[in-house]
PDB file of C-alpha atoms (C1' of nucleotides) in Angstrom:
ATOM      1  CA  UNK A 230      -0.246   0.013   0.100  1.00 36.00           C
ATOM      2  CA  UNK A 231       1.327   3.538  -1.365  1.00 38.00           C
ATOM      3  CA  UNK A 232       1.597   6.542   1.068  1.00 39.00           C
ATOM      4  CA  UNK A 233      -1.028   8.201  -1.378  1.00 37.00           C
ATOM      5  CA  UNK A 234      -3.162   4.982  -0.186  1.00 38.00           C
ATOM      6  CA  UNK A 235      -2.980   5.562   3.155  1.00 37.00           C
ATOM      7  CA  UNK A 236      -3.478   9.288   2.980  1.00 39.00           C
ATOM      8  CA  UNK A 237      -6.766   8.464   1.425  1.00 39.00           C
ATOM      9  CA  UNK A 238      -7.959   5.933   3.922  1.00 39.00           C
ATOM     10  CA  UNK A 239      -7.452   8.369   6.379  1.00 39.00           C
ATOM     11  CA  UNK A 240      -9.351  10.963   4.558  1.00 40.00           C
ATOM     12  CA  UNK A 241     -11.845   8.472   3.997  1.00 37.00           C
ATOM     13  CA  UNK A 242     -12.242   7.679   7.798  1.00 37.00           C
ATOM     14  CA  UNK A 243     -11.723  11.247   8.834  1.00 36.00           C
ATOM     15  CA  UNK A 244     -14.961  11.460   6.256  1.00 36.00           C
ATOM     16  CA  UNK A 245     -16.799   8.497   7.755  1.00 35.00           C
ATOM     17  CA  UNK A 246     -16.784  10.115  10.976  1.00 36.00           C
ATOM     18  CA  UNK A 247     -18.464  13.364   9.892  1.00 36.00           C
ATOM     19  CA  UNK A 248     -22.047  13.310   9.139  1.00 34.00           C
ATOM     20  CA  UNK A 249     -23.395  15.526   6.576  1.00 38.00           C
ATOM     21  CA  UNK A 250     -26.152  17.408   8.332  1.00 33.00           C
ATOM     22  CA  UNK A 251     -27.576  18.320   4.984  1.00 32.00           C
ATOM     23  CA  UNK A 252     -28.725  14.895   4.880  1.00 33.00           C
ATOM     24  CA  UNK A 253     -31.216  15.239   7.605  1.00 31.00           C
ATOM     25  CA  UNK A 254     -32.690  18.399   6.097  1.00 32.00           C
ATOM     26  CA  UNK A 255     -34.197  17.285   2.703  1.00 31.00           C
ATOM     27  CA  UNK A 256     -36.779  19.202   1.643  1.00 31.00           C
ATOM     28  CA  UNK A 257     -38.058  17.236  -1.341  1.00 32.00           C
ATOM     29  CA  UNK A 258     -41.968  16.925  -0.955  1.00 32.00           C
ATOM     30  CA  UNK A 259     -42.271  13.344  -2.576  1.00 33.00           C
ATOM     31  CA  UNK A 260     -39.987  11.363  -0.477  1.00 33.00           C
ATOM     32  CA  UNK A 261     -39.467  10.802   3.228  1.00 34.00           C
ATOM     33  CA  UNK A 262     -36.222  11.864   4.675  1.00 34.00           C
ATOM     34  CA  UNK A 263     -34.097   8.372   4.597  1.00 36.00           C
ATOM     35  CA  UNK A 264     -31.703   8.454   7.404  1.00 36.00           C
ATOM     36  CA  UNK A 265     -27.858   7.824   6.509  1.00 34.00           C
ATOM     37  CA  UNK A 266     -26.609   4.015   7.199  1.00 33.00           C
ATOM     38  CA  UNK A 267     -25.775   3.691  11.207  1.00 31.00           C
ATOM     39  CA  UNK A 268     -22.205   1.927   9.972  1.00 31.00           C
ATOM     40  CA  UNK A 269     -21.206   4.567   7.166  1.00 34.00           C
ATOM     41  CA  UNK A 270     -22.345   8.402   8.487  1.00 34.00           C
ATOM     42  CA  UNK A 271     -20.646   9.996   5.791  1.00 41.00           C
ATOM     43  CA  UNK A 272     -21.059   7.721   2.811  1.00 39.00           C
ATOM     44  CA  UNK A 273     -24.388   6.328   3.326  1.00 39.00           C
ATOM     45  CA  UNK A 274     -24.281   4.572   0.077  1.00 40.00           C
ATOM     46  CA  UNK A 275     -21.342   5.715  -1.843  1.00 38.00           C
ATOM     47  CA  UNK A 276     -18.627   4.000  -0.125  1.00 36.00           C
ATOM     48  CA  UNK A 277     -15.382   4.072  -2.385  1.00 36.00           C
ATOM     49  CA  UNK A 278     -15.316   0.591  -4.655  1.00 33.00           C
ATOM     50  CA  UNK A 279     -12.155  -0.258  -4.481  1.00 33.00           C
ATOM     51  CA  UNK A 280     -12.951  -3.447  -6.566  1.00 31.00           C
ATOM     52  CA  UNK A 281     -15.426  -1.566  -9.160  1.00 32.00           C
ATOM     53  CA  UNK A 282     -15.602  -3.060 -12.720  1.00 31.00           C
ATOM     54  CA  UNK A 283     -15.923   0.141 -13.663  1.00 31.00           C
ATOM     55  CA  UNK A 284     -14.044   1.954 -16.508  1.00 29.00           C
ATOM     56  CA  UNK A 285     -14.750   4.593 -14.346  1.00 28.00           C
ATOM     57  CA  UNK A 286     -12.807   3.103 -11.309  1.00 30.00           C
ATOM     58  CA  UNK A 287      -9.650   2.163 -10.656  1.00 28.00           C
ATOM     59  CA  UNK A 288      -9.416  -1.515  -8.898  1.00 29.00           C
ATOM     60  CA  UNK A 289      -7.450  -1.531  -5.968  1.00 29.00           C
ATOM     61  CA  UNK A 290      -7.899   2.258  -5.377  1.00 30.00           C
ATOM     62  CA  UNK A 291      -9.958   4.852  -3.750  1.00 36.00           C
ATOM     63  CA  UNK A 292     -11.145   6.846  -5.820  1.00 37.00           C
ATOM     64  CA  UNK A 293     -10.412  10.049  -5.819  1.00 45.00           C
ATOM     65  CA  UNK A 294     -11.242  13.300  -8.297  1.00 50.00           C
ATOM     66  CA  UNK A 295      -8.636  15.536  -9.687  1.00 55.00           C
ATOM     67  CA  UNK A 296     -10.054  18.613  -8.297  1.00 57.00           C
ATOM     68  CA  UNK A 297     -10.009  17.236  -5.154  1.00 59.00           C
ATOM     69  CA  UNK A 298      -6.839  15.608  -4.972  1.00 58.00           C
ATOM     70  CA  UNK A 299      -5.490  18.880  -5.779  1.00 61.00           C
ATOM     71  CA  UNK A 300      -7.650  20.419  -3.355  1.00 62.00           C
ATOM     72  CA  UNK A 301      -6.757  18.282  -0.534  1.00 59.00           C
ATOM     73  CA  UNK A 302      -2.914  19.455  -0.971  1.00 61.00           C
ATOM     74  CA  UNK A 303      -4.043  23.412  -1.169  1.00 65.00           C
ATOM     75  CA  UNK A 304      -6.649  23.006   1.559  1.00 68.00           C
ATOM     76  CA  UNK A 305      -7.301  22.386   4.954  1.00 71.00           C
ATOM     77  CA  UNK A 306      -8.835  19.485   5.983  1.00 72.00           C
ATOM     78  CA  UNK A 307     -12.095  21.495   7.206  1.00 73.00           C
ATOM     79  CA  UNK A 308     -11.749  23.496   3.684  1.00 75.00           C
ATOM     80  CA  UNK A 309     -11.695  20.002   2.162  1.00 74.00           C
ATOM     81  CA  UNK A 310     -14.568  18.493   4.349  1.00 75.00           C
ATOM     82  CA  UNK A 311     -16.694  21.887   3.652  1.00 78.00           C
ATOM     83  CA  UNK A 312     -15.710  21.348   0.019  1.00 80.00           C
ATOM     84  CA  UNK A 313     -17.051  17.906  -0.071  1.00 79.00           C
ATOM     85  CA  UNK A 314     -20.560  18.741   1.644  1.00 83.00           C
ATOM     86  CA  UNK A 315     -20.446  21.421  -1.121  1.00 81.00           C
ATOM     87  CA  UNK A 316     -20.463  19.280  -3.650  1.00 85.00           C
ATOM     88  CA  UNK A 317     -22.830  16.790  -1.919  1.00 84.00           C
ATOM     89  CA  UNK A 318     -24.971  19.147  -1.371  1.00 84.00           C
ATOM     90  CA  UNK A 319     -25.013  20.324  -4.813  1.00 85.00           C
ATOM     91  CA  UNK A 320     -25.341  16.643  -5.914  1.00 87.00           C
ATOM     92  CA  UNK A 321     -28.317  16.298  -3.850  1.00 85.00           C
ATOM     93  CA  UNK A 322     -30.183  19.497  -4.938  1.00 83.00           C
ATOM     94  CA  UNK A 323     -29.814  18.072  -8.472  1.00 85.00           C
ATOM     95  CA  UNK A 324     -31.061  14.987  -7.744  1.00 87.00           C
ATOM     96  CA  UNK A 325     -34.043  16.238  -6.145  1.00 84.00           C
ATOM     97  CA  UNK A 326     -34.690  18.797  -8.853  1.00 84.00           C
ATOM     98  CA  UNK A 327     -35.067  15.770 -11.484  1.00 85.00           C
ATOM     99  CA  UNK A 328     -37.739  14.235  -8.657  1.00 84.00           C
ATOM    100  CA  UNK A 329     -39.589  17.265  -8.429  1.00 82.00           C
ATOM    101  CA  UNK A 330     -39.747  17.455 -12.611  1.00 84.00           C
ATOM    102  CA  UNK A 331     -40.340  13.624 -12.472  1.00 85.00           C
ATOM    103  CA  UNK A 332     -43.213  14.573 -10.203  1.00 84.00           C
ATOM    104  CA  UNK A 333     -44.799  17.517 -12.099  1.00 85.00           C
ATOM    105  CA  UNK A 334     -44.829  14.820 -14.790  1.00 86.00           C
ATOM    106  CA  UNK A 335     -46.456  12.345 -12.783  1.00 86.00           C
ATOM    107  CA  UNK A 336     -49.500  14.569 -11.863  1.00 83.00           C
ATOM    108  CA  UNK A 337     -50.288  15.122 -15.707  1.00 86.00           C
ATOM    109  CA  UNK A 338     -49.994  11.597 -16.456  1.00 83.00           C
ATOM    110  CA  UNK A 339     -53.358   9.808 -16.750  1.00 80.00           C
ATOM    111  CA  UNK A 340     -52.933   7.583 -14.280  1.00 74.00           C
ATOM    112  CA  UNK A 341     -54.755   6.740 -11.007  1.00 68.00           C
ATOM    113  CA  UNK A 342     -53.627   9.110  -8.313  1.00 73.00           C
ATOM    114  CA  UNK A 343     -54.144   9.002  -4.392  1.00 72.00           C
ATOM    115  CA  UNK A 344     -53.103   8.111  -1.538  1.00 69.00           C
ATOM    116  CA  UNK A 345     -53.731   4.694  -1.899  1.00 71.00           C
ATOM    117  CA  UNK A 346     -52.112   4.279  -5.314  1.00 75.00           C
ATOM    118  CA  UNK A 347     -48.627   4.075  -5.080  1.00 78.00           C
ATOM    119  CA  UNK A 348     -46.447   6.750  -7.166  1.00 81.00           C
ATOM    120  CA  UNK A 349     -45.264   5.487 -10.513  1.00 84.00           C
ATOM    121  CA  UNK A 350     -41.284   4.700 -10.393  1.00 83.00           C
ATOM    122  CA  UNK A 351     -39.080   6.884 -12.327  1.00 85.00           C
ATOM    123  CA  UNK A 352     -38.990   4.762 -15.285  1.00 86.00           C
ATOM    124  CA  UNK A 353     -42.436   3.850 -15.477  1.00 85.00           C
ATOM    125  CA  UNK A 354     -43.085   7.199 -15.546  1.00 87.00           C
ATOM    126  CA  UNK A 355     -40.825   8.035 -18.460  1.00 87.00           C
ATOM    127  CA  UNK A 356     -42.442   5.131 -20.527  1.00 86.00           C
ATOM    128  CA  UNK A 357     -45.806   6.064 -19.716  1.00 86.00           C
ATOM    129  CA  UNK A 358     -45.183   9.975 -21.095  1.00 88.00           C
ATOM    130  CA  UNK A 359     -43.319   8.920 -24.049  1.00 87.00           C
ATOM    131  CA  UNK A 360     -46.734   6.372 -24.352  1.00 87.00           C
ATOM    132  CA  UNK A 361     -49.022   9.303 -23.509  1.00 90.00           C
ATOM    133  CA  UNK A 362     -47.459  12.071 -26.371  1.00 91.00           C
ATOM    134  CA  UNK A 363     -47.374   9.167 -29.063  1.00 92.00           C
ATOM    135  CA  UNK A 364     -51.191   8.751 -28.268  1.00 92.00           C
ATOM    136  CA  UNK A 365     -51.722  12.410 -28.407  1.00 94.00           C
ATOM    137  CA  UNK A 366     -49.813  12.523 -31.538  1.00 94.00           C
ATOM    138  CA  UNK A 367     -51.626   9.691 -32.878  1.00 95.00           C
ATOM    139  CA  UNK A 368     -54.878  11.208 -32.143  1.00 96.00           C
ATOM    140  CA  UNK A 369     -54.052  14.585 -33.374  1.00 96.00           C
ATOM    141  CA  UNK A 370     -53.300  13.202 -36.611  1.00 96.00           C
ATOM    142  CA  UNK A 371     -56.141  10.940 -36.873  1.00 95.00           C
ATOM    143  CA  UNK A 372     -58.441  13.663 -36.128  1.00 96.00           C
ATOM    144  CA  UNK A 373     -57.049  15.945 -38.531  1.00 95.00           C
ATOM    145  CA  UNK A 374     -57.428  13.347 -41.036  1.00 94.00           C
ATOM    146  CA  UNK A 375     -61.155  13.051 -40.073  1.00 95.00           C
ATOM    147  CA  UNK A 376     -61.852  16.301 -40.481  1.00 94.00           C
ATOM    148  CA  UNK A 377     -60.244  17.257 -43.590  1.00 93.00           C
ATOM    149  CA  UNK A 378     -62.326  14.020 -44.540  1.00 91.00           C
ATOM    150  CA  UNK A 379     -65.363  15.422 -43.604  1.00 90.00           C
ATOM    151  CA  UNK A 380     -64.913  18.829 -45.147  1.00 88.00           C
ATOM    152  CA  UNK A 381     -63.397  17.071 -48.439  1.00 85.00           C
ATOM    153  CA  UNK A 382     -66.728  15.136 -48.966  1.00 82.00           C
ATOM    154  CA  UNK A 383     -69.315  18.133 -48.535  1.00 73.00           C
ATOM    155  CA  UNK A 384     -70.353  16.582 -45.305  1.00 59.00           C
ATOM    156  CA  UNK A 385     -71.692  13.760 -47.500  1.00 58.00           C
ATOM    157  CA  UNK A 386     -71.610  10.308 -46.411  1.00 51.00           C
ATOM    158  CA  UNK A 387     -72.512   8.563 -43.233  1.00 50.00           C
ATOM    159  CA  UNK A 388     -71.175  10.591 -41.183  1.00 47.00           C
ATOM    160  CA  UNK A 389     -73.135  13.490 -42.112  1.00 46.00           C
ATOM    161  CA  UNK A 390     -75.205  15.387 -38.913  1.00 47.00           C
ATOM    162  CA  UNK A 391     -72.945  13.790 -36.540  1.00 48.00           C
ATOM    163  CA  UNK A 392     -71.021  16.041 -34.068  1.00 47.00           C
ATOM    164  CA  UNK A 393     -68.100  17.247 -34.944  1.00 46.00           C
ATOM    165  CA  UNK A 394     -65.149  14.539 -34.022  1.00 44.00           C
ATOM    166  CA  UNK A 395     -63.523  17.432 -32.220  1.00 43.00           C
ATOM    167  CA  UNK A 396     -66.858  17.413 -29.780  1.00 41.00           C
ATOM    168  CA  UNK A 397     -66.721  14.018 -29.334  1.00 41.00           C
ATOM    169  CA  UNK A 398     -62.954  13.812 -28.352  1.00 42.00           C
ATOM    170  CA  UNK A 399     -62.263  14.107 -24.543  1.00 39.00           C
ATOM    171  CA  UNK A 400     -60.446  16.989 -23.383  1.00 37.00           C
ATOM    172  CA  UNK A 401     -56.825  16.266 -23.552  1.00 38.00           C
ATOM    173  CA  UNK A 402     -56.468  18.301 -20.023  1.00 36.00           C
ATOM    174  CA  UNK A 403     -60.275  17.817 -18.248  1.00 34.00           C
ATOM    175  CA  UNK A 404     -61.923  15.804 -15.817  1.00 31.00           C
ATOM    176  CA  UNK A 405     -62.415  13.335 -18.911  1.00 33.00           C
ATOM    177  CA  UNK A 406     -59.022  11.627 -18.749  1.00 37.00           C
ATOM    178  CA  UNK A 407     -59.344  10.766 -15.290  1.00 36.00           C
ATOM    179  CA  UNK A 408     -59.965   8.686 -13.656  1.00 33.00           C
ATOM    180  CA  UNK A 409     -58.534   6.111 -15.425  1.00 37.00           C
ATOM    181  CA  UNK A 410     -57.480   2.680 -15.286  1.00 36.00           C
ATOM    182  CA  UNK A 411     -54.046   2.873 -13.501  1.00 35.00           C
ATOM    183  CA  UNK A 412     -51.220   2.235 -15.574  1.00 37.00           C
ATOM    184  CA  UNK A 413     -49.275  -1.081 -14.834  1.00 36.00           C
ATOM    185  CA  UNK A 414     -45.802  -0.409 -13.930  1.00 37.00           C
ATOM    186  CA  UNK A 415     -44.183  -3.320 -14.439  1.00 36.00           C
ATOM    187  CA  UNK A 416     -40.728  -4.295 -15.320  1.00 34.00           C
ATOM    188  CA  UNK A 417     -38.307  -1.799 -15.699  1.00 33.00           C
ATOM    189  CA  UNK A 418     -35.568  -4.630 -16.651  1.00 31.00           C
ATOM    190  CA  UNK A 419     -36.358  -3.938 -20.299  1.00 32.00           C
ATOM    191  CA  UNK A 420     -34.567  -1.487 -22.336  1.00 32.00           C
ATOM    192  CA  UNK A 421     -37.877   1.060 -23.401  1.00 33.00           C
ATOM    193  CA  UNK A 422     -36.478   1.495 -26.511  1.00 33.00           C
ATOM    194  CA  UNK A 423     -36.164  -2.096 -27.280  1.00 31.00           C
ATOM    195  CA  UNK A 424     -39.694  -2.728 -26.405  1.00 34.00           C
ATOM    196  CA  UNK A 425     -41.442   0.133 -27.094  1.00 33.00           C
ATOM    197  CA  UNK A 426     -39.426   0.721 -30.950  1.00 29.00           C
ATOM    198  CA  UNK A 427     -42.782   0.691 -32.633  1.00 27.00           C
ATOM    199  CA  UNK A 428     -44.480   3.356 -34.942  1.00 28.00           C
ATOM    200  CA  UNK A 429     -46.779   5.889 -33.054  1.00 28.00           C
ATOM    201  CA  UNK A 430     -49.913   3.907 -34.246  1.00 27.00           C
ATOM    202  CA  UNK A 431     -48.974   0.529 -33.110  1.00 26.00           C
ATOM    203  CA  UNK A 432     -47.532   1.441 -30.128  1.00 27.00           C
ATOM    204  CA  UNK A 433     -50.500   2.516 -28.339  1.00 26.00           C
ATOM    205  CA  UNK A 434     -52.279  -0.173 -27.191  1.00 28.00           C
ATOM    206  CA  UNK A 435     -49.675  -1.656 -25.254  1.00 28.00           C
ATOM    207  CA  UNK A 436     -49.725  -0.440 -21.329  1.00 31.00           C
ATOM    208  CA  UNK A 437     -46.699   2.092 -21.064  1.00 31.00           C
ATOM    209  CA  UNK A 438     -45.417   0.166 -18.213  1.00 32.00           C
ATOM    210  CA  UNK A 439     -46.626  -3.553 -19.272  1.00 32.00           C
ATOM    211  CA  UNK A 440     -43.306  -4.937 -20.155  1.00 31.00           C
ATOM    212  CA  UNK A 441     -43.291  -8.330 -18.864  1.00 30.00           C
ATOM    213  CA  UNK A 442     -45.327 -10.640 -17.781  1.00 28.00           C
ATOM    214  CA  UNK A 443     -42.725 -12.167 -15.108  1.00 29.00           C
ATOM    215  CA  UNK A 444     -42.681  -8.445 -13.466  1.00 32.00           C
ATOM    216  CA  UNK A 445     -45.844  -8.592 -11.663  1.00 31.00           C
ATOM    217  CA  UNK A 446     -46.714  -4.948 -10.286  1.00 33.00           C
ATOM    218  CA  UNK A 447     -45.644  -4.090  -7.144  1.00 33.00           C
ATOM    219  CA  UNK A 448     -48.973  -3.348  -5.205  1.00 32.00           C
ATOM    220  CA  UNK A 449     -52.599  -4.682  -6.004  1.00 30.00           C
ATOM    221  CA  UNK A 450     -53.665  -1.050  -5.688  1.00 29.00           C
ATOM    222  CA  UNK A 451     -51.462  -0.330  -8.540  1.00 31.00           C
ATOM    223  CA  UNK A 452     -53.281  -2.959 -10.812  1.00 29.00           C
ATOM    224  CA  UNK A 453     -56.781  -3.189  -9.639  1.00 29.00           C
ATOM    225  CA  UNK A 454     -58.463  -1.851 -12.556  1.00 29.00           C
ATOM    226  CA  UNK A 455     -61.334   0.573 -12.335  1.00 29.00           C
ATOM    227  CA  UNK A 456     -64.518   0.584 -14.276  1.00 28.00           C
ATOM    228  CA  UNK A 457     -64.545   1.833 -17.325  1.00 27.00           C
ATOM    229  CA  UNK A 458     -67.220   2.484 -19.868  1.00 26.00           C
ATOM    230  CA  UNK A 459     -68.688  -0.133 -21.797  1.00 25.00           C
ATOM    231  CA  UNK A 460     -67.587  -0.433 -25.022  1.00 26.00           C
ATOM    232  CA  UNK A 461     -64.072   1.628 -24.297  1.00 26.00           C
ATOM    233  CA  UNK A 462     -61.142  -0.307 -25.501  1.00 30.00           C
ATOM    234  CA  UNK A 463     -58.343  -1.471 -22.902  1.00 34.00           C
ATOM    235  CA  UNK A 464     -55.596   0.970 -23.183  1.00 38.00           C
ATOM    236  CA  UNK A 465     -52.820   2.292 -21.614  1.00 36.00           C
ATOM    237  CA  UNK A 466     -55.064   5.413 -20.439  1.00 37.00           C
ATOM    238  CA  UNK A 467     -58.126   4.786 -20.383  1.00 35.00           C
ATOM    239  CA  UNK A 468     -59.441   7.015 -23.110  1.00 33.00           C
ATOM    240  CA  UNK A 469     -59.134   6.580 -26.818  1.00 33.00           C
ATOM    241  CA  UNK A 470     -60.196   8.460 -29.603  1.00 31.00           C
ATOM    242  CA  UNK A 471     -63.742   8.028 -29.443  1.00 29.00           C
ATOM    243  CA  UNK A 472     -64.815   5.567 -32.401  1.00 30.00           C
ATOM    244  CA  UNK A 473     -66.505   6.192 -34.737  1.00 30.00           C
ATOM    245  CA  UNK A 474     -70.544   4.961 -33.524  1.00 31.00           C
ATOM    246  CA  UNK A 475     -72.637   4.311 -37.155  1.00 32.00           C
ATOM    247  CA  UNK A 476     -73.630   0.875 -37.737  1.00 33.00           C
ATOM    248  CA  UNK A 477     -71.066   0.108 -40.081  1.00 33.00           C
ATOM    249  CA  UNK A 478     -68.417   0.561 -37.843  1.00 32.00           C
ATOM    250  CA  UNK A 479     -67.491  -1.672 -35.296  1.00 31.00           C
ATOM    251  CA  UNK A 480     -68.839  -1.446 -31.857  1.00 27.00           C
ATOM    252  CA  UNK A 481     -66.786  -3.849 -29.472  1.00 27.00           C
ATOM    253  CA  UNK A 482     -63.550  -2.076 -28.543  1.00 25.00           C
ATOM    254  CA  UNK A 483     -63.535  -3.554 -25.268  1.00 23.00           C
ATOM    255  CA  UNK A 484     -62.370  -7.175 -26.796  1.00 23.00           C
ATOM    256  CA  UNK A 485     -59.882  -8.384 -29.012  1.00 23.00           C
ATOM    257  CA  UNK A 486     -57.546  -5.700 -29.571  1.00 24.00           C
ATOM    258  CA  UNK A 487     -53.987  -6.882 -29.710  1.00 25.00           C
ATOM    259  CA  UNK A 488     -51.153  -5.047 -28.764  1.00 28.00           C
ATOM    260  CA  UNK A 489     -50.056  -3.115 -31.900  1.00 27.00           C
ATOM    261  CA  UNK A 490     -53.149  -2.837 -33.097  1.00 25.00           C
ATOM    262  CA  UNK A 491     -54.544   0.737 -33.170  1.00 27.00           C
ATOM    263  CA  UNK A 492     -58.262   1.405 -33.061  1.00 26.00           C
ATOM    264  CA  UNK A 493     -58.727   3.662 -36.224  1.00 25.00           C
ATOM    265  CA  UNK A 494     -62.040   5.854 -36.912  1.00 24.00           C
ATOM    266  CA  UNK A 495     -64.345   5.033 -39.911  1.00 25.00           C
ATOM    267  CA  UNK A 496     -62.654   7.304 -42.425  1.00 24.00           C
ATOM    268  CA  UNK A 497     -64.457   6.188 -45.771  1.00 23.00           C
TER     269      UNK A 497
ATOM    270  C1'  DT B  74     -35.549 -13.943   1.102  1.00 50.54           C
ATOM    271  C1'  DA B  75     -34.912 -11.860  -2.998  1.00 50.54           C
ATOM    272  C1'  DG B  76     -35.644  -8.520  -6.316  1.00 50.54           C
ATOM    273  C1'  DG B  77     -36.894  -3.692  -7.488  1.00 50.54           C
ATOM    274  C1'  DC B  78     -36.953   0.762  -6.485  1.00 50.54           C
ATOM    275  C1'  DC B  79     -34.307   4.651  -4.926  1.00 50.54           C
ATOM    276  C1'  DA B  80     -31.730   8.150  -2.156  1.00 50.54           C
ATOM    277  C1'  DT B  81     -26.897   9.077  -1.313  1.00 50.54           C
ATOM    278  C1'  DC B  82     -22.029   9.471  -2.051  1.00 50.54           C
ATOM    279  C1'  DT B  83     -18.300   9.670  -5.235  1.00 50.54           C
ATOM    280  C1'  DG B  84     -14.899  10.476  -9.360  1.00 50.54           C
ATOM    281  C1'  DG B  85     -14.516  11.227 -13.947  1.00 50.54           C
ATOM    282  C1'  DT B  86     -15.751  13.997 -17.814  1.00 50.54           C
ATOM    283  C1'  DC B  87     -17.921  17.750 -20.592  1.00 50.54           C
ATOM    284  C1'  DC B  88     -19.539  22.603 -20.564  1.00 50.54           C
ATOM    285  C1'  DT B  89     -18.931  27.440 -19.802  1.00 50.54           C
TER     286       DT B  89
ATOM    287  C1'  DA C 137     -11.719  27.238 -12.317  1.00 50.54           C
ATOM    288  C1'  DG C 138     -16.030  25.552 -10.879  1.00 50.54           C
ATOM    289  C1'  DG C 139     -20.277  23.468 -11.802  1.00 50.54           C
ATOM    290  C1'  DA C 140     -23.685  20.381 -14.433  1.00 50.54           C
ATOM    291  C1'  DC C 141     -23.820  15.491 -15.986  1.00 50.54           C
ATOM    292  C1'  DC C 142     -23.111  11.059 -15.857  1.00 50.54           C
ATOM    293  C1'  DA C 143     -22.457   6.484 -14.047  1.00 50.54           C
ATOM    294  C1'  DG C 144     -20.916   3.348 -10.299  1.00 50.54           C
ATOM    295  C1'  DA C 145     -21.177   1.437  -6.022  1.00 50.54           C
ATOM    296  C1'  DT C 146     -23.856   1.131  -1.542  1.00 50.54           C
ATOM    297  C1'  DG C 147     -27.495   0.186   1.659  1.00 50.54           C
ATOM    298  C1'  DG C 148     -31.888   0.839   3.189  1.00 50.54           C
ATOM    299  C1'  DC C 149     -37.072   0.087   2.522  1.00 50.54           C
ATOM    300  C1'  DC C 150     -40.708  -2.031   0.649  1.00 50.54           C
ATOM    301  C1'  DT C 151     -43.564  -5.714  -1.472  1.00 50.54           C
ATOM    302  C1'  DA C 152     -44.734 -10.715  -2.858  1.00 50.54           C
TER     303       DA C 152
END
DNA sequence: TAGGCCATCTGGTCCT
DNA sequence: AGGACCAGATGGCCTA
């Protein structure tokens, strides 16, 4: 063991005796404070990884950043500790901001909200958001097509006299989107892109987070389907573009809609 | 008890 | 140079 290693070990030992007070002053509203580990008050989770296989790590050595090494020479121990606290605080704040943004995203996502429903995981939130956007895009395109079709045909045909499609579409920001069946936060082990790399018009029938049957949801509250109106298809958001209700169009959309198949308007 | 999810610490890299 | 961003490691909590 080199002198550097010994010094580093001393430094780490010293740091371990210095709890990060800021850790107990967390402000994130979504996560309850978590005290640091009793065995490692300084670095509750992030103790150095001497045997890490990572390319970033140096096996057998405790990782130290260049700036910290430099600071170690220039600063006193107190100053160094202060610097470490500062860096940790910044990183913590950054992650809290990220979590706040995720909370904001969850709030506008059409899934069951409430105290009895476990909130979506981070990955599930992102996947759901992606599918939600795809669904909205698809709905918009479908609506555009329908409107232009109707006006091109001069309101002739069996759709004449029906309310405008826009009128029958649920508001994307209104209460029509809620309540909706909860999304199933399933496995996050599957690469999102590999799972959802289907065209927008075909991906929307797959629940955003229903990725693997082997990975059940974490709580029954999050999977118990809420009642949905008869005739509406099962889908990740509980709402589809309202299908054509004319006699010439299929009416039972609640069954037999396989993943990858998008219900379409009747757009003769 | 295993596995999923998360918060945190930390060093490296990139950017301003 | 300092801060932001990223990723690895670690340990705690929770659920099936």
